[in-house]
Short mmCIF file of C-alpha atoms and ligand atoms in Angstrom, two decimals:
data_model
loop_
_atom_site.label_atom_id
_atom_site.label_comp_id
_atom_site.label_asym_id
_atom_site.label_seq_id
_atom_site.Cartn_x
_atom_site.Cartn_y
_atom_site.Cartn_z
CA UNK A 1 69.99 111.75 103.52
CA UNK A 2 70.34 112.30 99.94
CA UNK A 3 70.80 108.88 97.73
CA UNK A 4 72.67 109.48 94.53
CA UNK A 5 73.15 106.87 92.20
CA UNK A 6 76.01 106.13 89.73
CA UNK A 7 77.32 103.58 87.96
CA UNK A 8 80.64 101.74 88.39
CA UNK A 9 81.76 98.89 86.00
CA UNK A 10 78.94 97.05 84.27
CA UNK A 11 76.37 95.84 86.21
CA UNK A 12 77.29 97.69 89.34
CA UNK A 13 75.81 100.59 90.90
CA UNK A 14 76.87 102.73 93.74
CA UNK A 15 74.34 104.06 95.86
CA UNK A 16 75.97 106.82 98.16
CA UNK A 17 73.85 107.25 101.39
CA UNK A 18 75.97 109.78 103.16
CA UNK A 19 77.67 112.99 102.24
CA UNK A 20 81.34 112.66 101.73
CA UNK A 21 83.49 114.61 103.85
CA UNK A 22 86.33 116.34 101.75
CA UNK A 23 88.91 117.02 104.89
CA UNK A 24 91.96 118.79 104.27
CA UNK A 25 94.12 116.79 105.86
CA UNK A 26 91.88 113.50 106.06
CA UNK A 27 93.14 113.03 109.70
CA UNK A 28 89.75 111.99 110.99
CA UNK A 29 88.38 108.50 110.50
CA UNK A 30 85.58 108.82 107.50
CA UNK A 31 82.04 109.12 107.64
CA UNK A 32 81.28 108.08 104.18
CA UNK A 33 79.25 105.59 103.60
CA UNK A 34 79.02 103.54 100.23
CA UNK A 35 76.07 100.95 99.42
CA UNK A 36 76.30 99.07 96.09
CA UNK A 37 72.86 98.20 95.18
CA UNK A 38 72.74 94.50 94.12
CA UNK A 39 73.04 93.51 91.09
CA UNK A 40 73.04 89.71 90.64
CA UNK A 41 73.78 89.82 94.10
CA UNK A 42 74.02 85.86 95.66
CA UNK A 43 75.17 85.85 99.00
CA UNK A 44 74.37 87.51 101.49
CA UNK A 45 77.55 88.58 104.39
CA UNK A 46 80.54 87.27 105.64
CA UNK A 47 79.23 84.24 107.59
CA UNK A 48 82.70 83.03 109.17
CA UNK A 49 82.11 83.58 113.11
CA UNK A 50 85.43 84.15 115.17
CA UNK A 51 85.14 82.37 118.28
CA UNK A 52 84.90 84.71 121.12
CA UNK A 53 86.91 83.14 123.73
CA UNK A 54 90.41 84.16 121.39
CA UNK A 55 92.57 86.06 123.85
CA UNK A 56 95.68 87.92 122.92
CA UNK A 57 97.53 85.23 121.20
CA UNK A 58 96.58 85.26 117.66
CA UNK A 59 98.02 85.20 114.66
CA UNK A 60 96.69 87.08 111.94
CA UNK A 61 97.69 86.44 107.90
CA UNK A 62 98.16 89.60 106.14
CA UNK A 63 98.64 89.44 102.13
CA UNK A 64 99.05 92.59 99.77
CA UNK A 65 99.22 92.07 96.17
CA UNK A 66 102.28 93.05 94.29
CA UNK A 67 105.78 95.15 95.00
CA UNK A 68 105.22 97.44 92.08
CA UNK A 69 102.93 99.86 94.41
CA UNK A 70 105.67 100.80 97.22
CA UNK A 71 102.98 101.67 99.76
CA UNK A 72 101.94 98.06 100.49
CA UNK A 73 105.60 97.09 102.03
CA UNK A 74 106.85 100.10 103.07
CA UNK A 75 103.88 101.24 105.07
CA UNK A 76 100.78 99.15 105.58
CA UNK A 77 102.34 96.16 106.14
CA UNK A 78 104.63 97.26 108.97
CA UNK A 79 101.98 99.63 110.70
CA UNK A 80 99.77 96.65 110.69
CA UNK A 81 102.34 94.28 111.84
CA UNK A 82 102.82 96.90 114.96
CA UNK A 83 99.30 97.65 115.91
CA UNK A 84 98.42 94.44 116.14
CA UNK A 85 101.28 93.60 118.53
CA UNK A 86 99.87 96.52 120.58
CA UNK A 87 96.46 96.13 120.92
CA UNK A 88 97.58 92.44 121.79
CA UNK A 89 100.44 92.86 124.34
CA UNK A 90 102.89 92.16 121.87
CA UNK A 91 101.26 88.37 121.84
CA UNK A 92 99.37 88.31 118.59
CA UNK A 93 101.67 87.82 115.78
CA UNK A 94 101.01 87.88 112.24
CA UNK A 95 102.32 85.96 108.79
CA UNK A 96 102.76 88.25 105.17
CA UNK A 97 102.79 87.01 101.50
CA UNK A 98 102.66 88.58 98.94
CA UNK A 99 101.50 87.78 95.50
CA UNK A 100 103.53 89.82 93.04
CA UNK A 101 100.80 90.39 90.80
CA UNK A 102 99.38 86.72 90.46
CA UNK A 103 96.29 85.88 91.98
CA UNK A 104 96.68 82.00 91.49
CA UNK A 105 99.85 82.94 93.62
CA UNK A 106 97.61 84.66 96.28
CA UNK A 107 94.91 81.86 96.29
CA UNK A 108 97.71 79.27 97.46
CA UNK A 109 99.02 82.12 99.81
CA UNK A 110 95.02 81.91 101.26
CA UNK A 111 95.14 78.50 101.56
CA UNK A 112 98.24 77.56 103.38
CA UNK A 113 97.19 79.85 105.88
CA UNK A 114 94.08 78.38 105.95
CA UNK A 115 95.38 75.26 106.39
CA UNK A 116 97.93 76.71 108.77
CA UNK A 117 94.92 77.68 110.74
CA UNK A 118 95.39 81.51 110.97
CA UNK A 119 93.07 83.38 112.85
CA UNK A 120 91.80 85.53 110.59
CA UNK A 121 92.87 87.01 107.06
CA UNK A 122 93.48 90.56 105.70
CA UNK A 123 93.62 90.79 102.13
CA UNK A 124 94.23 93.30 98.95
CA UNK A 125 93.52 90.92 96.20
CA UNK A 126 95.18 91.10 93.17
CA UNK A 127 91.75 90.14 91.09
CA UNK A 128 88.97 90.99 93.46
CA UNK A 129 86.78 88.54 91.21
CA UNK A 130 89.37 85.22 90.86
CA UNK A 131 90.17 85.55 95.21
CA UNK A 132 86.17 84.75 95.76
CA UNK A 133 87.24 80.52 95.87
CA UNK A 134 90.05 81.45 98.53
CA UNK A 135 87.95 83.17 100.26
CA UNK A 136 85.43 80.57 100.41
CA UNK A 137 87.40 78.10 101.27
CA UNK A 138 88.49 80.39 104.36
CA UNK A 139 85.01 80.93 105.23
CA UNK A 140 84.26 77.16 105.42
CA UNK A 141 87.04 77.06 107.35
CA UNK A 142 85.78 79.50 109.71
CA UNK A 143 88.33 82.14 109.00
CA UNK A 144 86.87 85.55 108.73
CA UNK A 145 88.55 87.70 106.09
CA UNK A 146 88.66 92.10 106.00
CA UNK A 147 89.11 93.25 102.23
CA UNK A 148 92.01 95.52 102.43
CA UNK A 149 91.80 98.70 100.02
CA UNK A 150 90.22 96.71 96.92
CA UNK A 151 86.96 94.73 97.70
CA UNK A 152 87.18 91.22 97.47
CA UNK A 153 84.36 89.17 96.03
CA UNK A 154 83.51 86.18 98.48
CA UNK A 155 82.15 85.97 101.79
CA UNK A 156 84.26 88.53 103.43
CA UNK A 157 83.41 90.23 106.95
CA UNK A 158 84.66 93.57 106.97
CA UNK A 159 86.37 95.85 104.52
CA UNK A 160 88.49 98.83 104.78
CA UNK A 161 89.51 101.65 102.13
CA UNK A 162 89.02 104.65 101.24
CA UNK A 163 86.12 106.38 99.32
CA UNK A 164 87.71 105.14 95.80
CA UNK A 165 85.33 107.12 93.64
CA UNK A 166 86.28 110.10 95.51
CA UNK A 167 89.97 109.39 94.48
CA UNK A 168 88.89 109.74 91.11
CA UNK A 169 87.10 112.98 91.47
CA UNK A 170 89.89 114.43 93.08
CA UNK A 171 92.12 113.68 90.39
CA UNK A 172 90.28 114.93 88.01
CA UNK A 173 89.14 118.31 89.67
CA UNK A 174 92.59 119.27 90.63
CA UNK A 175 93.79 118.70 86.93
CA UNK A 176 90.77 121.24 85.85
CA UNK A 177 92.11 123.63 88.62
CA UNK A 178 95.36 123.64 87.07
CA UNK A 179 94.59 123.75 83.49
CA UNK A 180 90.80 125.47 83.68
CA UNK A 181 88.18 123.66 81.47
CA UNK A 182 88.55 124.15 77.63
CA UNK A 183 87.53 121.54 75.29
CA UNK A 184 91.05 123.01 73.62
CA UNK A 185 92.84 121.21 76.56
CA UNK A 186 93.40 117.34 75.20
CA UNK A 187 93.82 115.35 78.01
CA UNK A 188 95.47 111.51 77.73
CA UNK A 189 93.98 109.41 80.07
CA UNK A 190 95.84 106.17 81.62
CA UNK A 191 93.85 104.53 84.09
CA UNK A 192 94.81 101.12 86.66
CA UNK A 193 94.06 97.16 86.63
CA UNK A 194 90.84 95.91 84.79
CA UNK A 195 91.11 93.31 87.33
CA UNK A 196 91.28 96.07 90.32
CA UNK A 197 87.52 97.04 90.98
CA UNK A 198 89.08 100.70 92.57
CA UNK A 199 90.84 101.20 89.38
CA UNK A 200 87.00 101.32 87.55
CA UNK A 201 85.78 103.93 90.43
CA UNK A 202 88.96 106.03 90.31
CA UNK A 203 88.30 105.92 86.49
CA UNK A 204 84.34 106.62 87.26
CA UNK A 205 85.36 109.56 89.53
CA UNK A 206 87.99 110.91 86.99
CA UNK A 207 85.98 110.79 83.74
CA UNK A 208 82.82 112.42 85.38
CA UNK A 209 85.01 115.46 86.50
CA UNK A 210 86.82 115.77 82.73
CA UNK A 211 84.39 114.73 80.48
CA UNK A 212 82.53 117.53 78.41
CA UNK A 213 85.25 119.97 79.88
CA UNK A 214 88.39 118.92 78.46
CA UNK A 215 88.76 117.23 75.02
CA UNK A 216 90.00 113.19 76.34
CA UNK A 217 92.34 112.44 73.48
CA UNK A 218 93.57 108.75 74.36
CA UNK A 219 92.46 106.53 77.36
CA UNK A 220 94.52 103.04 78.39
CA UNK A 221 94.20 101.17 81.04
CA UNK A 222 97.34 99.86 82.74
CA UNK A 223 97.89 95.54 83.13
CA UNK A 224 98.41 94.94 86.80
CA UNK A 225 99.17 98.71 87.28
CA UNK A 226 102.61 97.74 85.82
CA UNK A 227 104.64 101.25 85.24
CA UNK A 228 106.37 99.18 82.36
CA UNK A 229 102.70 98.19 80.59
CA UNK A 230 102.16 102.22 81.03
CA UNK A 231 105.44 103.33 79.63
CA UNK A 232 104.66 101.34 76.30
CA UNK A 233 101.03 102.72 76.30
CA UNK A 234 102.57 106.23 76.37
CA UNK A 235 104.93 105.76 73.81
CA UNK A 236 102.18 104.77 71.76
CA UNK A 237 100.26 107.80 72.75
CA UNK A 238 103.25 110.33 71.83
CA UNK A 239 104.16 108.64 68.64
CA UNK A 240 100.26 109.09 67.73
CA UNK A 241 99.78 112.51 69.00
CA UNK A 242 103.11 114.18 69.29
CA UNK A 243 103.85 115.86 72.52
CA UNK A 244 102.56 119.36 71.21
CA UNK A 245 99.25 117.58 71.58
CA UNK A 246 99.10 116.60 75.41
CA UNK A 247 98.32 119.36 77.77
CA UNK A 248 97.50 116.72 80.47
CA UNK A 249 97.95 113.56 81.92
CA UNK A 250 95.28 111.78 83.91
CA UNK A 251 98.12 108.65 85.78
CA UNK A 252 95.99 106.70 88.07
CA UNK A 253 98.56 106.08 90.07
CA UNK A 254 102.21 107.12 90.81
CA UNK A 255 104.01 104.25 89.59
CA UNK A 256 101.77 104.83 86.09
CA UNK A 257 102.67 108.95 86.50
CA UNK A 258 106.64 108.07 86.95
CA UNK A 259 107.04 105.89 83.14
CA UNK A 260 104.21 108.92 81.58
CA UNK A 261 106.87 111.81 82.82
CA UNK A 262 109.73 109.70 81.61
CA UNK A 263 108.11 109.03 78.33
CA UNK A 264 107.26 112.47 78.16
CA UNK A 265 111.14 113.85 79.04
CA UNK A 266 112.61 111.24 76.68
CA UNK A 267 110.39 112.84 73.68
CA UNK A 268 111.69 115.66 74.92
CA UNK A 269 109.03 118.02 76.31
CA UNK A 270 110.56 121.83 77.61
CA UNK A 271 108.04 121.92 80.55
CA UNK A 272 106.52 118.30 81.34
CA UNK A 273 102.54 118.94 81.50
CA UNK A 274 100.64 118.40 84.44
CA UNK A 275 100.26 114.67 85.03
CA UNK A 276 98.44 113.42 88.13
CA UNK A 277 99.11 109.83 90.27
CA UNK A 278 97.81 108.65 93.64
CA UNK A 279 100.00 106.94 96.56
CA UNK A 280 102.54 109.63 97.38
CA UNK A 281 105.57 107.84 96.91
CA UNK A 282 108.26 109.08 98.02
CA UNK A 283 109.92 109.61 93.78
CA UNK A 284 106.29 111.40 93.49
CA UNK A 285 106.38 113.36 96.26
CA UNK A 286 109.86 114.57 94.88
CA UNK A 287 108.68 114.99 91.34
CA UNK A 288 106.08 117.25 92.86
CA UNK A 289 108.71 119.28 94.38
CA UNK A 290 110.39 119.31 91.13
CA UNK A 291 107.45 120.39 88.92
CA UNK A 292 107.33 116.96 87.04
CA UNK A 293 104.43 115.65 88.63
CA UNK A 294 101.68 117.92 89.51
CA UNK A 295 99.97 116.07 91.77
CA UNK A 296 99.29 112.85 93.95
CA UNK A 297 96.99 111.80 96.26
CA UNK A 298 97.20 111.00 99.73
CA UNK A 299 95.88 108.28 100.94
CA UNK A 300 96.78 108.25 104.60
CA UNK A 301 98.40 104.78 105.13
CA UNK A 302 98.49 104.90 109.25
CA UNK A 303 94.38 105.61 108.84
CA UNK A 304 93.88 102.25 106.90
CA UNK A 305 96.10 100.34 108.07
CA UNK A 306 95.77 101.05 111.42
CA UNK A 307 92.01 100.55 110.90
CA UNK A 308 92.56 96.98 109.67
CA UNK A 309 94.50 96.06 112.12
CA UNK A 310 91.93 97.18 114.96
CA UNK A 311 88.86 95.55 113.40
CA UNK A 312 90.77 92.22 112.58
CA UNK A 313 91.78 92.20 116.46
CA UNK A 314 88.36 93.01 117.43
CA UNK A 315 86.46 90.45 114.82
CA UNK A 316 88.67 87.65 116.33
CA UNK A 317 88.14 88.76 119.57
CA UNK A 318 84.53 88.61 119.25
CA UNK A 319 84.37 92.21 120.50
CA UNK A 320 81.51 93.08 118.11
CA UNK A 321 80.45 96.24 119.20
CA UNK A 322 84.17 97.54 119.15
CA UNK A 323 83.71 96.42 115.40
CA UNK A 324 81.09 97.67 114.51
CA UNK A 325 82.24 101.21 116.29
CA UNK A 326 85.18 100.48 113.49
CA UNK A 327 83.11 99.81 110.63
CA UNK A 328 80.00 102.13 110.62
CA UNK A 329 79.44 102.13 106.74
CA UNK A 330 78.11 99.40 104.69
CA UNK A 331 79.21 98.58 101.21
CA UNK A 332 77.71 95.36 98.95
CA UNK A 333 80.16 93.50 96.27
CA UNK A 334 78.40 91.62 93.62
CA UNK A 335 78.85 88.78 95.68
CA UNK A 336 78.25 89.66 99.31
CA UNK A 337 75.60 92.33 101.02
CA UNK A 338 76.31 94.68 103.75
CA UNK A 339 79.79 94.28 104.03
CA UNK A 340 80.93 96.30 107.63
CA UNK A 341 83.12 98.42 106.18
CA UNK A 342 85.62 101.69 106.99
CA UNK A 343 86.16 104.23 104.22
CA UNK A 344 88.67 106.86 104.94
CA UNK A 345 88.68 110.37 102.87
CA UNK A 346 92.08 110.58 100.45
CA UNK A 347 93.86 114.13 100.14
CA UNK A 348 95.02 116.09 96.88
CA UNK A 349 98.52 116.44 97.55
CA UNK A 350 99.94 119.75 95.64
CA UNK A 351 103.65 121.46 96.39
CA UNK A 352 101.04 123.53 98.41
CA UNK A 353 100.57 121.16 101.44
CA UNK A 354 103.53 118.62 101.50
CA UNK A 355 104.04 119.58 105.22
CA UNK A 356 100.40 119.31 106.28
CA UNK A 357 100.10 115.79 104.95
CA UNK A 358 102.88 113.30 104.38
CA UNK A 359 105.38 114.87 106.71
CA UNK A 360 102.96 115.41 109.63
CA UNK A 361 101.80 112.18 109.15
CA UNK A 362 105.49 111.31 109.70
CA UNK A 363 105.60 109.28 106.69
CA UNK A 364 108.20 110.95 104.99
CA UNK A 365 110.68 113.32 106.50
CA UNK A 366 111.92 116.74 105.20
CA UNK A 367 115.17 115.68 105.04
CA UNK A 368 114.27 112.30 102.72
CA UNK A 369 112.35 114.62 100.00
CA UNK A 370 115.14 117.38 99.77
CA UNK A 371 117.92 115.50 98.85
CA UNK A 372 120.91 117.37 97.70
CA UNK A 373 119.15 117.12 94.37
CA UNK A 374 115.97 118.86 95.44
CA UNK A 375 117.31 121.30 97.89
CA UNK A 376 117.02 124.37 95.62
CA UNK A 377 113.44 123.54 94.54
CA UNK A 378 112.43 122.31 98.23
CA UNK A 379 113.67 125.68 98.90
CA UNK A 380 111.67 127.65 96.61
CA UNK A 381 108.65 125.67 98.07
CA UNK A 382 110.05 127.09 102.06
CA UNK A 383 110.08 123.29 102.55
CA UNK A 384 113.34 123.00 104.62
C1 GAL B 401 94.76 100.35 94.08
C2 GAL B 401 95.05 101.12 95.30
C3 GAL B 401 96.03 102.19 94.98
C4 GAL B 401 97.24 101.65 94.31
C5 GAL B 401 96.87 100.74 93.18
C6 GAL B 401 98.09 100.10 92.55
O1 GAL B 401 93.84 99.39 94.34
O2 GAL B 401 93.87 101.67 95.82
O3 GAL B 401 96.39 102.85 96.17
O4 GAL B 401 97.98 100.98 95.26
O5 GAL B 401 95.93 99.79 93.61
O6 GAL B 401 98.36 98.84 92.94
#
């Protein structure tokens, strides 16, 4: 297989040892497999060994890192609350925090379950560099910990997410679709969290789609993915460019897309330009239907969390060749090698395929994105 190389943030490389799969409908688990090469690399794997004889009767800690991003309570919280009561004859039970944006928050979350004596920990750190003591301190404790969606730095001993440069990409290629590649097209760029490692590969991805085909006029990068930080960076960007000047918006995400379309309708733009995002909220998936947003991407929630939920069981369980069925690719952090790992192919959602993604995934109904206020454009769309 074909190694490509590319690099990430500073000092990080990717080296990709598979083909990526680009699935329409990412409804089977992934294939890709993702190896950072080391770079300054220290430790070597998660070291915290779950005792084998753990039966059904676990508890697991699950902690997400902010409310902003509606995905993390609304979906994979619940769906990993449930599978894990299944796969455990409704005996394994398991305790949430969240950190709302704070990672010293998260750390103390960490360690009173640590102290608690959880069974094992599933986290989406807020800083995937400032969670490494917590996780540490879980390790020595022997609590294993799965990354969830953004890789934590620290002994961890499985991760799960979804091909994050790939994200990128897809943003980027379905904005070029849309608008075709002119270096007349300026293009304002406002990426994620400089303390989210995802938010540098969905910015990695992006970039090498757009660059030298589009003219990038502005670039931000959005403070704990907070749509209010974004909403001030667009003003900026419209009071410096005037809206005759944007014929695109790259939004990392959907929260970021929702304050650049306001910003945008406020200045009063006739047709809002096509602005991307990533999440598929439920406002998003409306503003698609609308013809504010153009796009979002699909990352299917039941896939990953459902994923986490089975290798956390299985890790505590000591059923290792279960896990290791779950985790087939291997990515390294700048702390930790080899990291078992499950990366899950994300989906450009369009007004084109509404029904073959987030409603047959049953994530959203029909009837919850045509409100009264979209029925007439839902219509149009023969979504009804
Ligand atoms: C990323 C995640 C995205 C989005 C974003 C905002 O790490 O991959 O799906 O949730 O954080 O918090």
């Amino acid at each position: 297989m074909n190694a490509r190389t590319t690099s990430t943030t500073p000092g990080t490389r990717i080296r990709r040892r598979t083909a990526l799969r680009r699935t329409a409908t990412a409804l089977a688990a992934s294939a890709a497999a993702v190896s950072l090469a080391s770079c300054g690399v220290s430790d070597v794997g998660g070291s915290a060994e779950a005792s084998p004889t753990k039966g059904d009767d676990i508890t697991v800690g699950v902690l997400f890192p902010d409310k902003d991003t509606k995905r993390y309570e609304q979906f994979d919280y619940p769906i990993i609350k449930q599978k894990i009561a299944e796969l455990t004859d409704n005996k394994g039970v398991t305790k949430y925090a969240n950190a709302e944006k704070d990672q010293e928050t998260q750390n103390s979350q960490i360690e009173q379950m640590v102290e608690e004596k959880v069974d094992i920990l599933i986290v989406d750190a807020v800083d995937s560099k400032a969670v490494a003591p917590a996780v540490q301190k879980a390790d020595d404790a022997g609590i294993p910990v799965i990354a969830y969606d953004r890789l934590a730095e620290g002994p961890i001993d499985g991760y799960v997410s979804f091909d994050n440069e790939l994200v990128g990409q897809v943003q980027g290629r379905s904005l070029l679709e849309e608008l075709g590649d002119s270096a007349a097209n300026k293009i304002v760029m406002m990426h994620g969290s400089t303390t989210d490692p995802n938010a540098a590969l969905f910015k990695q991805g992006a970039v090498s789609e757009l660059q030298d085909k589009v003219t990038i006029s502005e670039t931000y990068d959005t403070k704990g993915w907070d749509p209010a930080v974004a909403k001030v960076n667009m003003e900026k960007t419209v009071a410096k460019l005037g809206i005759d000047n944007i014929d695109a918006v790259y939004a990392a995400n959907d929260g970021i897309a929702g304050a650049v379309i306001d910003v945008l309708k406020t200045a009063g733009v006739s047709k809002v330009p096509p602005v991307t995002g990533q999440d598929a909220e439920l406002e998003a998936v409306q503003r698609i239907v609308s013809g504010d947003q153009y796009m979002t991407v699909y990352k299917s929630f039941p896939l990953q969390a459902n994923a986490a939920a089975e290798m956390a069981v299985a890790k505590v369980q000591g059923r290792s060749i279960e896990f290791d069925a779950l985790a087939k690719d291997s990515v390294d952090s700048p702390t930790t090698e080899n990291v078992p790992s499950q990366l899950v192919p994300p989906v450009a959602l369009t007004k084109d395929n509404i029904e073959d993604t987030v409603v047959a995934d049953g994530i959203y109904t029909v009837k919850q994105i045509c409100t009264a206020k979209f029925k007439a454009d839902c219509a149009a769309i023969d979504l009804d």
